């Protein structure tokens, strides 16, 4: 696809949050236990019961996930996409996706105009400001350290979280080999990756 359409606009991974999807819980409760339930009632189901329902009907969960693969791109049309769905050890699906968004600007190294257009585009579709997001989204999008963060490592997190924060969107390019601070930055990088 890259040979046909060029570099994708975005590479993303989307994971299922089945215990948070009340419409799914409502649907599975009806299917598995053959009991009608309202959306409000599905909010009050204990976590263990949600897990039982999810494990009882993996087909509905996977189908619900696949039909939910829509992005936060507003009016922008996805002209091409490729995705591969994998299942994590707990059985939950997640998708690795390459997306080509219609009329997205293309980054050209060294071209200030393309840099500005790309950063404006990124600011329109991606945010790291949690004040702009609803509470449910913040809950499922915020990293919490677990045992998998520390697997075989002495570092705090194998994913390198927390990341450096920046005051604005920037496109970072690699340092040139003749940069006098290259060695210093490589040492700093080792501490954070």
Backbone as a chain_set.jsonl record, in Angstrom:
{"seq": "XXXXXXXXXXXXXXXXXXXXXXXXXXXXXXXXXXXXXXXXXXXXXXXXXXXXXXXXXXXXXXXXXXXXXXXXXXXXXXXXXXXXXXXXXXXXXXXXXXXXXXXXXXXXXXXXXXXXXXXXXXXXXXXXXXXXXXXXXXXXXXXXXXXXXXXXXXXXXXXXXXXXXXXXXXXXXXXXXXXXXXXXXXXXXXXXX", "coords": {"N": [[0.816, -1.191, 0.0], [1.996, 1.183, 0.672], [3.679, 1.609, -1.483], [1.769, 2.156, -3.407], [0.197, 4.354, -2.381], [1.882, 6.041, -0.997], [3.552, 7.402, 1.939], [1.822, 6.654, 4.931], [-0.658, 8.75, 6.529], [-1.145, 8.508, 9.267], [-0.037, 6.253, 11.8], [-1.481, 4.075, 13.908], [-2.502, 2.491, 16.995], [-5.242, 0.835, 18.193], [-6.952, -0.107, 21.014], [-9.261, -2.393, 22.537], [-11.743, -1.514, 24.936], [-13.521, -3.071, 26.538], [-14.869, -3.375, 29.042], [-15.619, -0.828, 29.577], [-17.415, -0.11, 27.667], [-20.567, 0.483, 27.572], [-22.805, -0.023, 25.943], [-22.036, -2.371, 24.705], [-21.822, -4.126, 26.925], [-24.478, -4.143, 27.732], [-25.656, -5.372, 25.484], [-24.348, -7.901, 25.46], [-25.159, -8.951, 27.914], [-27.839, -9.348, 27.416], [-27.637, -11.298, 25.405], [-26.029, -13.434, 26.512], [-27.025, -13.942, 29.165], [-29.648, -13.737, 28.655], [-31.209, -11.573, 29.51], [-32.891, -8.568, 29.611], [-31.589, -5.288, 29.826], [-31.063, -1.954, 30.947], [-29.166, 0.892, 29.773], [-28.323, 2.425, 31.915], [-28.437, 0.55, 33.987], [-26.399, -1.141, 33.17], [-24.181, 0.328, 33.81], [-23.843, -0.067, 36.491], [-23.037, -2.648, 36.907], [-20.914, -4.955, 38.507], [-17.318, -5.104, 38.146], [-16.177, -7.711, 37.901], [-18.358, -9.17, 36.99], [-18.771, -7.97, 34.509], [-16.439, -8.809, 33.221], [-16.891, -11.581, 33.196], [-19.106, -11.694, 31.452], [-17.964, -10.662, 29.095], [-15.972, -12.581, 28.553], [-17.622, -14.694, 28.046], [-18.73, -14.275, 25.567], [-16.908, -13.904, 23.158], [-17.063, -13.514, 20.401], [-19.095, -11.585, 19.87], [-17.891, -9.432, 21.177], [-15.534, -9.048, 19.641], [-16.679, -8.453, 17.155], [-18.107, -6.123, 17.785], [-15.965, -4.462, 18.425], [-14.634, -4.313, 15.927], [-16.555, -3.019, 14.34], [-16.5, -0.617, 15.554], [-14.311, 0.795, 14.769], [-13.681, 3.68, 14.141], [-12.398, 6.911, 13.486], [-11.06, 9.876, 15.14], [-11.425, 12.034, 13.338], [-13.105, 13.957, 12.413], [-14.507, 15.859, 9.879], [-12.763, 15.004, 7.994], [-11.911, 12.765, 5.447], [-11.091, 9.346, 5.349], [-9.03, 8.153, 3.048], [-7.69, 5.806, 2.344], [-6.993, 2.715, 3.957], [-5.307, 0.397, 6.089], [-5.531, -2.321, 8.177], [-4.643, -4.487, 10.862], [-5.882, -6.893, 12.921], [-5.231, -8.008, 16.134], [-5.161, -10.307, 18.888], [-4.93, -9.834, 22.301], [-3.342, -11.373, 25.169], [-5.332, -11.632, 27.073], [-7.499, -11.943, 25.522], [-8.658, -9.771, 24.336], [-9.295, -7.683, 21.522], [-7.041, -5.744, 19.486], [-6.139, -3.171, 17.183], [-3.75, -2.595, 14.687], [-3.072, 0.096, 12.724], [-2.784, 1.661, 9.532], [-3.341, 4.735, 8.178], [-4.519, 6.728, 5.548], [-5.252, 9.942, 5.148], [-7.518, 11.997, 3.509], [-6.427, 14.822, 1.703], [-4.466, 15.485, 3.581], [-1.638, 17.25, 4.815], [1.732, 16.902, 3.586], [4.814, 16.065, 4.99], [7.832, 17.632, 4.267], [11.147, 17.377, 4.549], [13.099, 20.042, 5.722], [11.551, 21.989, 4.514], [9.965, 24.731, 5.488], [7.324, 25.632, 5.219], [5.843, 23.257, 4.765], [6.325, 22.016, 7.188], [4.981, 23.717, 8.991], [2.327, 23.402, 8.065], [1.892, 20.671, 8.556], [2.209, 20.514, 11.366], [0.059, 22.128, 12.184], [-2.055, 20.581, 11.223], [-1.719, 18.223, 12.754], [-2.224, 19.303, 15.298], [-4.931, 19.736, 15.037], [-6.112, 17.189, 15.046], [-4.995, 15.635, 17.06], [-4.406, 15.561, 20.544], [-2.782, 16.302, 23.616], [-3.732, 17.396, 25.8], [-5.461, 17.04, 28.626], [-7.564, 18.464, 29.706], [-9.254, 19.074, 27.669], [-10.632, 16.792, 27.101], [-13.193, 14.275, 27.614], [-14.11, 12.757, 30.75], [-14.316, 9.9, 30.766], [-12.815, 9.173, 28.522], [-10.266, 10.087, 29.228], [-9.754, 8.355, 31.334], [-9.424, 5.835, 30.066], [-7.352, 6.355, 28.357], [-5.087, 7.048, 29.717], [-1.919, 6.134, 30.795], [-1.194, 3.584, 33.07], [1.121, 2.292, 35.26], [1.949, -1.122, 35.183], [2.608, -4.628, 35.892], [3.606, -5.413, 33.42], [5.055, -3.27, 32.512], [7.5, -3.398, 33.716], [8.802, -5.664, 32.977], [11.608, -7.659, 32.906], [13.303, -5.489, 33.194], [15.142, -2.829, 34.74], [14.4, -0.308, 34.661], [11.925, 2.32, 35.213], [9.717, 2.052, 33.432], [9.071, 0.094, 30.63], [8.065, 1.209, 28.353], [8.915, 3.742, 28.364], [7.5, 5.737, 29.627], [6.873, 8.314, 31.941], [6.634, 10.568, 29.123], [8.707, 13.184, 27.759], [7.321, 16.391, 28.074], [6.053, 18.866, 25.829], [5.741, 22.291, 24.906], [4.418, 22.881, 22.592], [3.374, 21.496, 19.409], [5.856, 19.784, 17.68], [8.033, 18.89, 15.009], [10.355, 16.514, 15.119], [13.526, 15.948, 13.941], [16.223, 13.739, 13.084], [19.426, 14.185, 14.649], [22.246, 15.588, 13.025], [25.193, 13.778, 12.122], [27.527, 15.239, 12.531], [26.936, 16.976, 14.549], [27.875, 18.679, 17.452], [26.696, 18.097, 19.915], [25.634, 15.596, 19.759], [26.547, 13.172, 20.986], [26.054, 13.732, 23.69], [23.229, 13.963, 23.69], [22.523, 11.385, 22.956], [23.24, 9.968, 25.233], [21.445, 11.05, 27.094], [19.107, 10.163, 25.927], [19.267, 7.386, 26.319], [18.574, 7.137, 28.974], [15.886, 7.543, 28.964], [14.64, 5.758, 27.298]], "CA": [[0.0, 0.0, 0.0], [2.876, 2.347, 0.703], [4.12, 1.836, -2.861], [0.65, 2.733, -4.155], [-0.361, 5.595, -1.855], [2.877, 6.838, -0.292], [3.645, 7.253, 3.39], [0.516, 6.886, 5.562], [-0.808, 9.95, 7.349], [-1.05, 8.114, 10.67], [0.107, 4.866, 12.245], [-2.08, 4.072, 15.239], [-2.946, 1.233, 17.587], [-6.476, 1.044, 18.945], [-7.25, -1.272, 21.851], [-10.628, -2.49, 23.037], [-11.989, -1.224, 26.353], [-14.845, -3.691, 26.627], [-15.552, -3.149, 30.321], [-16.083, 0.56, 29.585], [-18.404, 0.073, 26.599], [-21.835, 0.104, 28.185], [-23.686, -0.608, 24.924], [-21.596, -3.758, 24.527], [-22.21, -4.876, 28.129], [-25.937, -4.296, 27.641], [-25.927, -6.349, 24.422], [-23.879, -9.231, 25.873], [-26.032, -9.41, 29.014], [-29.047, -9.831, 26.755], [-27.309, -12.519, 24.661], [-25.496, -14.505, 27.363], [-27.929, -14.264, 30.277], [-31.008, -13.553, 28.145], [-31.884, -10.606, 30.379], [-32.891, -7.187, 29.123], [-31.049, -4.357, 30.812], [-30.922, -0.594, 30.424], [-27.8, 1.424, 29.771], [-28.043, 2.849, 33.291], [-28.167, -0.662, 34.769], [-25.093, -1.69, 32.778], [-23.146, 1.114, 34.505], [-23.713, -0.521, 37.875], [-22.6, -4.05, 36.976], [-19.552, -5.073, 39.049], [-16.264, -5.383, 37.167], [-16.04, -9.166, 37.714], [-19.497, -9.611, 36.174], [-18.485, -7.508, 33.144], [-15.41, -9.713, 32.69], [-17.561, -12.859, 32.915], [-19.916, -11.525, 30.24], [-17.045, -10.484, 27.957], [-15.352, -13.881, 28.274], [-18.663, -15.624, 27.593], [-19.138, -14.014, 24.183], [-15.811, -13.207, 22.471], [-17.442, -13.161, 19.029], [-19.784, -10.291, 19.904], [-16.89, -8.416, 21.55], [-14.667, -8.787, 18.486], [-17.499, -7.795, 16.136], [-18.368, -4.769, 18.284], [-14.709, -3.724, 18.271], [-14.357, -4.051, 14.507], [-17.491, -2.014, 13.822], [-16.238, 0.643, 16.259], [-13.058, 1.381, 14.3], [-13.828, 4.979, 13.487], [-11.38, 7.768, 14.069], [-11.421, 11.216, 15.611], [-10.921, 12.904, 12.281], [-14.124, 14.924, 12.044], [-14.968, 15.884, 8.492], [-11.739, 14.458, 7.097], [-12.216, 11.437, 4.94], [-9.986, 8.396, 5.253], [-9.049, 7.715, 1.647], [-7.221, 4.419, 2.295], [-6.591, 2.211, 5.268], [-4.918, -0.997, 6.249], [-5.434, -2.652, 9.593], [-4.486, -5.887, 11.255], [-6.415, -7.069, 14.267], [-4.585, -9.047, 16.933], [-5.824, -10.534, 20.163], [-4.001, -9.844, 23.42], [-3.417, -12.622, 25.936], [-6.61, -11.716, 27.787], [-8.545, -12.185, 24.537], [-9.188, -8.516, 23.797], [-8.703, -7.299, 20.24], [-6.531, -4.405, 19.215], [-5.863, -3.02, 15.754], [-2.638, -1.787, 14.198], [-3.674, 0.71, 11.542], [-2.163, 2.695, 8.707], [-4.426, 5.533, 7.612], [-4.228, 7.805, 4.617], [-6.361, 10.883, 5.289], [-7.681, 12.847, 2.327], [-5.939, 16.209, 1.769], [-3.538, 15.719, 4.694], [-0.368, 17.79, 4.327], [2.862, 15.969, 3.561], [6.032, 16.66, 5.54], [9.023, 17.639, 3.418], [12.264, 17.79, 5.403], [13.749, 21.287, 5.334], [10.569, 22.928, 3.963], [9.288, 25.339, 6.629], [5.89, 25.696, 4.941], [5.243, 21.934, 5.002], [6.411, 21.786, 8.632], [3.884, 24.462, 9.619], [1.049, 22.78, 7.69], [1.769, 19.379, 9.24], [1.979, 20.735, 12.8], [-1.32, 22.611, 12.325], [-2.908, 19.412, 10.998], [-1.601, 17.369, 13.945], [-2.925, 19.978, 16.391], [-6.377, 19.626, 14.826], [-6.645, 15.838, 15.259], [-4.352, 14.966, 18.197], [-4.206, 16.44, 21.688], [-2.304, 15.688, 24.854], [-4.301, 18.234, 26.847], [-6.585, 16.275, 29.163], [-8.693, 19.337, 30.029], [-10.14, 19.111, 26.506], [-11.235, 15.477, 26.884], [-14.158, 13.871, 28.632], [-13.534, 11.961, 31.839], [-14.206, 8.487, 30.385], [-11.709, 9.034, 27.58], [-9.029, 10.252, 29.998], [-9.568, 7.14, 32.133], [-8.918, 4.715, 29.27], [-6.2, 6.766, 27.558], [-3.976, 7.402, 30.591], [-1.098, 4.964, 31.121], [-0.964, 3.232, 34.471], [2.183, 1.285, 35.302], [1.562, -2.46, 35.641], [3.73, -5.568, 35.867], [4.192, -5.517, 32.074], [5.981, -2.146, 32.321], [8.785, -3.673, 34.359], [9.301, -6.973, 32.555], [13.04, -7.829, 32.611], [13.998, -4.198, 33.159], [15.259, -2.13, 36.01], [13.852, 1.036, 34.462], [10.555, 2.458, 35.707], [8.697, 1.637, 32.47], [9.686, -0.315, 29.361], [7.527, 2.049, 27.286], [9.532, 5.06, 28.478], [6.517, 6.692, 30.131], [6.292, 9.45, 31.226], [7.398, 11.185, 28.05], [8.948, 14.613, 27.895], [6.217, 17.2, 27.552], [6.478, 20.011, 25.03], [4.75, 23.36, 24.955], [3.691, 22.924, 21.326], [3.69, 20.396, 18.503], [7.108, 19.962, 16.939], [8.512, 17.755, 14.23], [11.748, 16.292, 15.492], [14.301, 15.186, 12.962], [17.437, 13.211, 13.705], [20.578, 15.083, 14.663], [23.288, 15.253, 12.05], [26.344, 13.099, 12.726], [28.575, 16.194, 12.898], [26.449, 17.844, 15.615], [28.751, 18.51, 18.617], [25.954, 17.632, 21.089], [25.025, 14.302, 19.453], [26.907, 12.189, 22.015], [25.337, 14.114, 24.911], [21.811, 13.633, 23.517], [22.39, 9.925, 22.955], [23.297, 9.554, 26.638], [20.158, 11.425, 27.688], [18.1, 9.284, 25.328], [19.356, 6.059, 26.943], [17.901, 7.18, 30.267], [14.439, 7.673, 28.793], [14.051, 4.761, 26.394]], "C": [[0.86, 1.254, 0.0], [3.386, 2.648, -0.7], [3.02, 2.493, -3.685], [0.29, 4.142, -3.705], [0.639, 6.493, -1.135], [2.845, 6.57, 1.205], [2.269, 7.514, 4.007], [0.516, 8.175, 6.379], [-0.582, 9.614, 8.816], [-0.812, 6.617, 10.805], [-0.437, 4.85, 13.667], [-2.384, 2.65, 15.686], [-4.171, 1.563, 18.429], [-6.767, -0.238, 19.707], [-8.693, -1.221, 22.327], [-10.665, -2.155, 24.525], [-13.374, -1.766, 26.694], [-15.576, -3.393, 27.927], [-16.099, -1.73, 30.427], [-17.201, 0.812, 28.574], [-19.767, -0.43, 27.066], [-22.816, -0.501, 27.187], [-23.321, -2.078, 24.689], [-22.036, -4.618, 25.707], [-23.71, -5.158, 28.104], [-26.302, -5.393, 26.627], [-25.527, -7.765, 24.846], [-24.747, -9.799, 26.994], [-27.311, -10.006, 28.431], [-28.79, -11.173, 26.059], [-26.941, -13.68, 25.586], [-26.494, -14.93, 28.432], [-29.399, -14.175, 29.882], [-31.835, -12.687, 29.084], [-31.76, -9.229, 29.749], [-32.345, -6.289, 30.226], [-30.911, -2.994, 30.16], [-29.453, -0.191, 30.465], [-27.392, 1.84, 31.183], [-27.7, 1.645, 34.169], [-26.796, -1.244, 34.434], [-23.942, -0.921, 33.423], [-22.853, 0.548, 35.888], [-23.309, -1.983, 38.015], [-21.182, -4.091, 37.546], [-18.56, -5.503, 37.965], [-16.156, -6.882, 36.869], [-17.168, -9.712, 36.84], [-19.309, -9.174, 34.72], [-17.47, -8.439, 32.477], [-16.027, -11.064, 32.335], [-18.362, -12.777, 31.615], [-19.03, -11.443, 28.999], [-16.408, -11.817, 27.567], [-16.36, -14.898, 27.746], [-19.038, -15.435, 26.132], [-18.048, -13.249, 23.425], [-16.169, -12.786, 21.045], [-18.124, -11.797, 18.988], [-18.807, -9.176, 20.247], [-16.014, -8.046, 20.358], [-15.428, -8.059, 17.385], [-17.778, -6.351, 16.522], [-17.129, -3.901, 18.101], [-14.479, -3.351, 16.814], [-15.297, -2.999, 13.932], [-17.296, -0.659, 14.495], [-14.983, 1.349, 15.763], [-13.321, 2.633, 13.46], [-12.875, 5.925, 14.192], [-11.894, 9.135, 14.459], [-11.088, 12.292, 14.579], [-11.96, 13.88, 11.759], [-14.57, 14.767, 10.605], [-13.967, 15.248, 7.53], [-12.066, 13.026, 6.705], [-10.949, 10.583, 4.92], [-10.038, 7.819, 3.846], [-8.619, 6.255, 1.5], [-6.861, 3.997, 3.709], [-6.159, 0.757, 5.165], [-4.915, -1.244, 7.746], [-5.317, -4.154, 9.786], [-4.973, -5.99, 12.691], [-5.712, -8.248, 14.919], [-5.361, -9.192, 18.23], [-4.774, -10.645, 21.255], [-4.221, -11.117, 24.231], [-4.729, -12.75, 26.707], [-7.789, -11.9, 26.837], [-9.108, -10.938, 23.899], [-8.511, -8.156, 22.487], [-8.051, -5.922, 20.299], [-6.098, -4.366, 17.757], [-4.647, -2.136, 15.54], [-3.12, -1.223, 12.868], [-2.731, 1.685, 10.853], [-3.32, 3.42, 8.031], [-3.877, 6.593, 6.676], [-5.441, 8.724, 4.659], [-6.347, 11.838, 4.107], [-7.209, 14.271, 2.619], [-5.06, 16.505, 2.984], [-2.239, 16.283, 4.128], [0.745, 16.751, 4.43], [4.103, 16.696, 4.061], [7.178, 16.513, 4.551], [10.156, 18.209, 4.266], [12.917, 19.057, 4.848], [12.801, 22.333, 4.762], [9.72, 23.479, 5.113], [7.771, 25.383, 6.437], [5.219, 24.347, 5.208], [5.276, 21.6, 6.491], [5.252, 22.471, 9.345], [2.53, 23.825, 9.313], [0.838, 21.467, 8.438], [1.509, 19.586, 10.728], [0.57, 21.275, 13.053], [-2.306, 21.448, 12.18], [-2.901, 18.503, 12.231], [-2.361, 17.989, 15.114], [-4.444, 19.876, 16.257], [-6.92, 18.243, 15.173], [-6.071, 15.109, 16.471], [-4.149, 15.984, 19.31], [-3.629, 15.647, 22.849], [-2.817, 16.481, 26.052], [-5.542, 17.548, 27.406], [-7.761, 17.163, 29.568], [-9.711, 19.366, 28.895], [-10.943, 17.829, 26.344], [-12.253, 15.144, 27.963], [-13.511, 12.868, 29.59], [-13.342, 10.487, 31.47], [-13.027, 8.253, 29.453], [-10.37, 9.155, 28.298], [-8.731, 8.969, 30.771], [-8.971, 6.002, 31.304], [-7.695, 5.072, 28.444], [-4.981, 7.13, 28.405], [-3.229, 6.139, 31.002], [-0.988, 4.8, 32.629], [0.082, 2.125, 34.472], [1.642, -0.027, 35.873], [2.797, -3.355, 35.587], [4.373, -5.642, 34.483], [5.146, -4.36, 31.77], [7.402, -2.511, 32.752], [9.402, -5.0, 33.944], [10.776, -6.921, 32.179], [13.824, -6.517, 32.571], [14.108, -3.623, 34.555], [14.714, -0.708, 35.891], [12.414, 1.106, 34.969], [9.498, 1.919, 34.738], [9.351, 1.282, 31.141], [9.174, 0.494, 28.178], [8.106, 3.464, 27.33], [8.59, 6.129, 28.993], [6.913, 7.068, 31.543], [7.234, 10.002, 30.159], [7.684, 12.639, 28.398], [7.723, 15.354, 27.382], [6.807, 18.382, 26.788], [5.365, 21.039, 25.045], [3.941, 23.485, 23.671], [4.118, 21.735, 20.474], [4.946, 20.725, 17.718], [7.396, 18.703, 16.136], [9.993, 17.624, 14.531], [12.423, 15.455, 14.418], [15.587, 14.728, 13.642], [18.561, 14.243, 13.634], [21.591, 14.633, 13.621], [24.493, 14.675, 12.788], [27.439, 14.071, 13.162], [28.125, 17.169, 13.993], [27.285, 17.615, 16.87], [28.024, 17.966, 19.852], [25.332, 16.249, 20.884], [25.299, 13.272, 20.547], [26.138, 12.464, 23.315], [23.854, 13.709, 24.822], [21.583, 12.127, 23.481], [22.407, 9.391, 24.387], [21.986, 9.874, 27.348], [19.067, 10.483, 27.2], [18.094, 7.904, 25.978], [18.6, 6.011, 28.266], [16.382, 7.14, 30.123], [13.831, 6.638, 27.87], [14.389, 3.361, 26.857]], "O": [[0.496, 2.266, -0.6], [3.513, 3.814, -1.073], [3.308, 3.301, -4.568], [0.098, 5.03, -4.536], [0.285, 7.592, -0.708], [2.196, 5.635, 1.672], [1.612, 8.491, 3.647], [1.558, 8.626, 6.855], [0.097, 10.354, 9.528], [-1.324, 5.819, 10.02], [0.09, 5.541, 14.539], [-2.508, 1.734, 14.873], [-4.137, 2.459, 19.273], [-6.823, -1.321, 19.124], [-9.271, -0.147, 22.497], [-9.739, -2.472, 25.271], [-14.273, -1.022, 27.085], [-16.788, -3.178, 27.914], [-16.949, -1.456, 31.274], [-17.862, 1.849, 28.631], [-20.074, -1.618, 26.965], [-23.581, -1.398, 27.542], [-24.198, -2.92, 24.497], [-22.563, -5.715, 25.515], [-24.154, -6.263, 28.414], [-27.158, -6.236, 26.897], [-26.274, -8.717, 24.619], [-25.033, -10.997, 27.014], [-27.799, -11.035, 28.896], [-29.625, -12.075, 26.116], [-27.481, -14.779, 25.455], [-26.78, -16.117, 28.594], [-30.285, -14.497, 30.673], [-32.98, -13.0, 29.411], [-30.667, -8.784, 29.4], [-32.608, -6.507, 31.408], [-30.668, -2.896, 28.957], [-28.622, -0.841, 31.1], [-26.25, 1.632, 31.592], [-26.787, 1.708, 34.993], [-26.112, -1.777, 35.308], [-22.844, -1.46, 33.568], [-21.737, 0.674, 36.392], [-23.245, -2.502, 39.129], [-20.327, -3.325, 37.102], [-18.923, -6.175, 37.0], [-16.056, -7.275, 35.707], [-16.948, -10.619, 36.037], [-19.648, -9.92, 33.801], [-17.625, -8.809, 31.313], [-15.718, -11.629, 31.286], [-18.302, -13.681, 30.782], [-19.311, -12.075, 27.98], [-16.316, -12.141, 26.383], [-15.982, -15.857, 27.072], [-19.607, -16.338, 25.518], [-18.235, -12.08, 23.086], [-15.63, -11.801, 20.539], [-17.774, -10.949, 18.166], [-18.881, -8.09, 19.673], [-15.779, -6.866, 20.096], [-14.889, -7.151, 16.752], [-17.695, -5.454, 15.682], [-17.224, -2.75, 17.677], [-14.165, -2.202, 16.505], [-14.877, -2.173, 13.122], [-17.865, 0.339, 14.054], [-14.626, 2.403, 16.288], [-13.194, 2.623, 12.236], [-12.582, 5.748, 15.375], [-13.026, 9.503, 14.143], [-10.534, 13.338, 14.919], [-11.721, 14.563, 10.762], [-14.96, 13.683, 10.172], [-14.299, 14.985, 6.374], [-12.446, 12.2, 7.535], [-9.878, 11.043, 4.525], [-10.966, 7.091, 3.494], [-9.125, 5.545, 0.63], [-6.475, 4.816, 4.543], [-6.586, 0.009, 4.286], [-4.353, -0.453, 8.504], [-5.815, -4.959, 8.999], [-4.52, -5.253, 13.567], [-5.608, -9.332, 14.345], [-6.122, -8.305, 18.617], [-3.843, -11.444, 21.156], [-5.181, -11.85, 23.997], [-5.186, -13.863, 26.965], [-8.936, -12.002, 27.273], [-9.953, -11.028, 23.009], [-7.297, -8.304, 22.349], [-8.465, -5.054, 21.068], [-5.737, -5.387, 17.172], [-4.528, -1.065, 16.134], [-3.53, -1.976, 11.985], [-1.988, 2.426, 11.496], [-4.17, 2.798, 7.394], [-2.893, 7.267, 6.983], [-6.535, 8.331, 4.252], [-5.315, 12.407, 3.753], [-7.548, 14.849, 3.651], [-4.925, 17.665, 3.374], [-1.783, 15.843, 3.073], [0.693, 15.843, 5.26], [4.409, 17.803, 3.616], [7.461, 15.42, 4.061], [10.128, 19.378, 4.652], [13.245, 19.136, 3.665], [13.217, 23.471, 4.543], [8.86, 22.778, 5.647], [7.02, 25.192, 7.394], [4.147, 24.298, 5.811], [4.351, 20.968, 7.002], [4.612, 21.871, 10.209], [1.68, 23.719, 10.197], [-0.267, 21.182, 8.9], [0.665, 18.895, 11.3], [-0.051, 20.909, 14.051], [-3.276, 21.352, 12.933], [-3.956, 18.069, 12.693], [-3.063, 17.286, 15.841], [-5.16, 19.924, 17.257], [-8.083, 18.128, 15.561], [-6.6, 14.072, 16.871], [-3.768, 17.127, 19.057], [-3.948, 14.473, 23.039], [-2.385, 16.259, 27.183], [-6.569, 17.484, 26.731], [-8.864, 16.651, 29.757], [-10.888, 19.648, 29.12], [-11.857, 17.784, 25.52], [-12.188, 15.66, 29.079], [-12.508, 12.229, 29.273], [-12.324, 9.89, 31.82], [-12.32, 7.252, 29.577], [-9.439, 8.405, 28.005], [-7.577, 8.546, 30.85], [-8.101, 5.28, 31.79], [-7.057, 4.183, 27.88], [-3.94, 7.487, 27.854], [-3.832, 5.188, 31.497], [-0.723, 5.755, 33.36], [-0.061, 1.131, 33.76], [0.97, -0.043, 36.905], [3.895, -2.895, 35.274], [5.571, -5.908, 34.381], [5.964, -4.466, 30.856], [8.379, -1.991, 32.212], [10.418, -5.414, 34.502], [11.155, -6.22, 31.241], [14.898, -6.456, 31.973], [13.285, -3.891, 35.43], [14.583, 0.004, 36.887], [11.76, 0.076, 35.136], [8.483, 1.381, 35.18], [10.103, 2.083, 30.585], [9.782, 0.472, 27.108], [7.832, 4.284, 26.454], [8.854, 7.318, 28.813], [7.273, 6.172, 32.307], [8.456, 9.915, 30.275], [6.996, 13.244, 29.221], [7.151, 14.976, 26.36], [7.917, 18.833, 27.071], [4.19, 20.697, 25.179], [2.891, 24.127, 23.662], [5.098, 21.055, 20.78], [5.077, 21.815, 17.162], [7.044, 17.595, 16.541], [10.784, 18.519, 14.23], [11.939, 14.387, 14.044], [15.983, 15.282, 14.667], [18.64, 15.05, 12.707], [21.762, 13.439, 13.375], [24.773, 15.04, 13.931], [28.205, 13.759, 14.073], [28.863, 18.095, 14.327], [27.404, 16.476, 17.321], [28.67, 17.425, 20.75], [24.583, 15.778, 21.739], [24.384, 12.575, 20.985], [25.637, 11.54, 23.956], [23.299, 13.173, 25.782], [20.544, 11.65, 23.937], [21.666, 8.462, 24.712], [21.477, 9.058, 28.117], [18.209, 10.059, 27.973], [17.03, 7.315, 26.167], [18.05, 4.974, 28.638], [15.676, 6.748, 31.052], [12.616, 6.635, 27.672], [13.982, 2.387, 26.225]]}, "num_chains": 1, "name": "protein.A"}
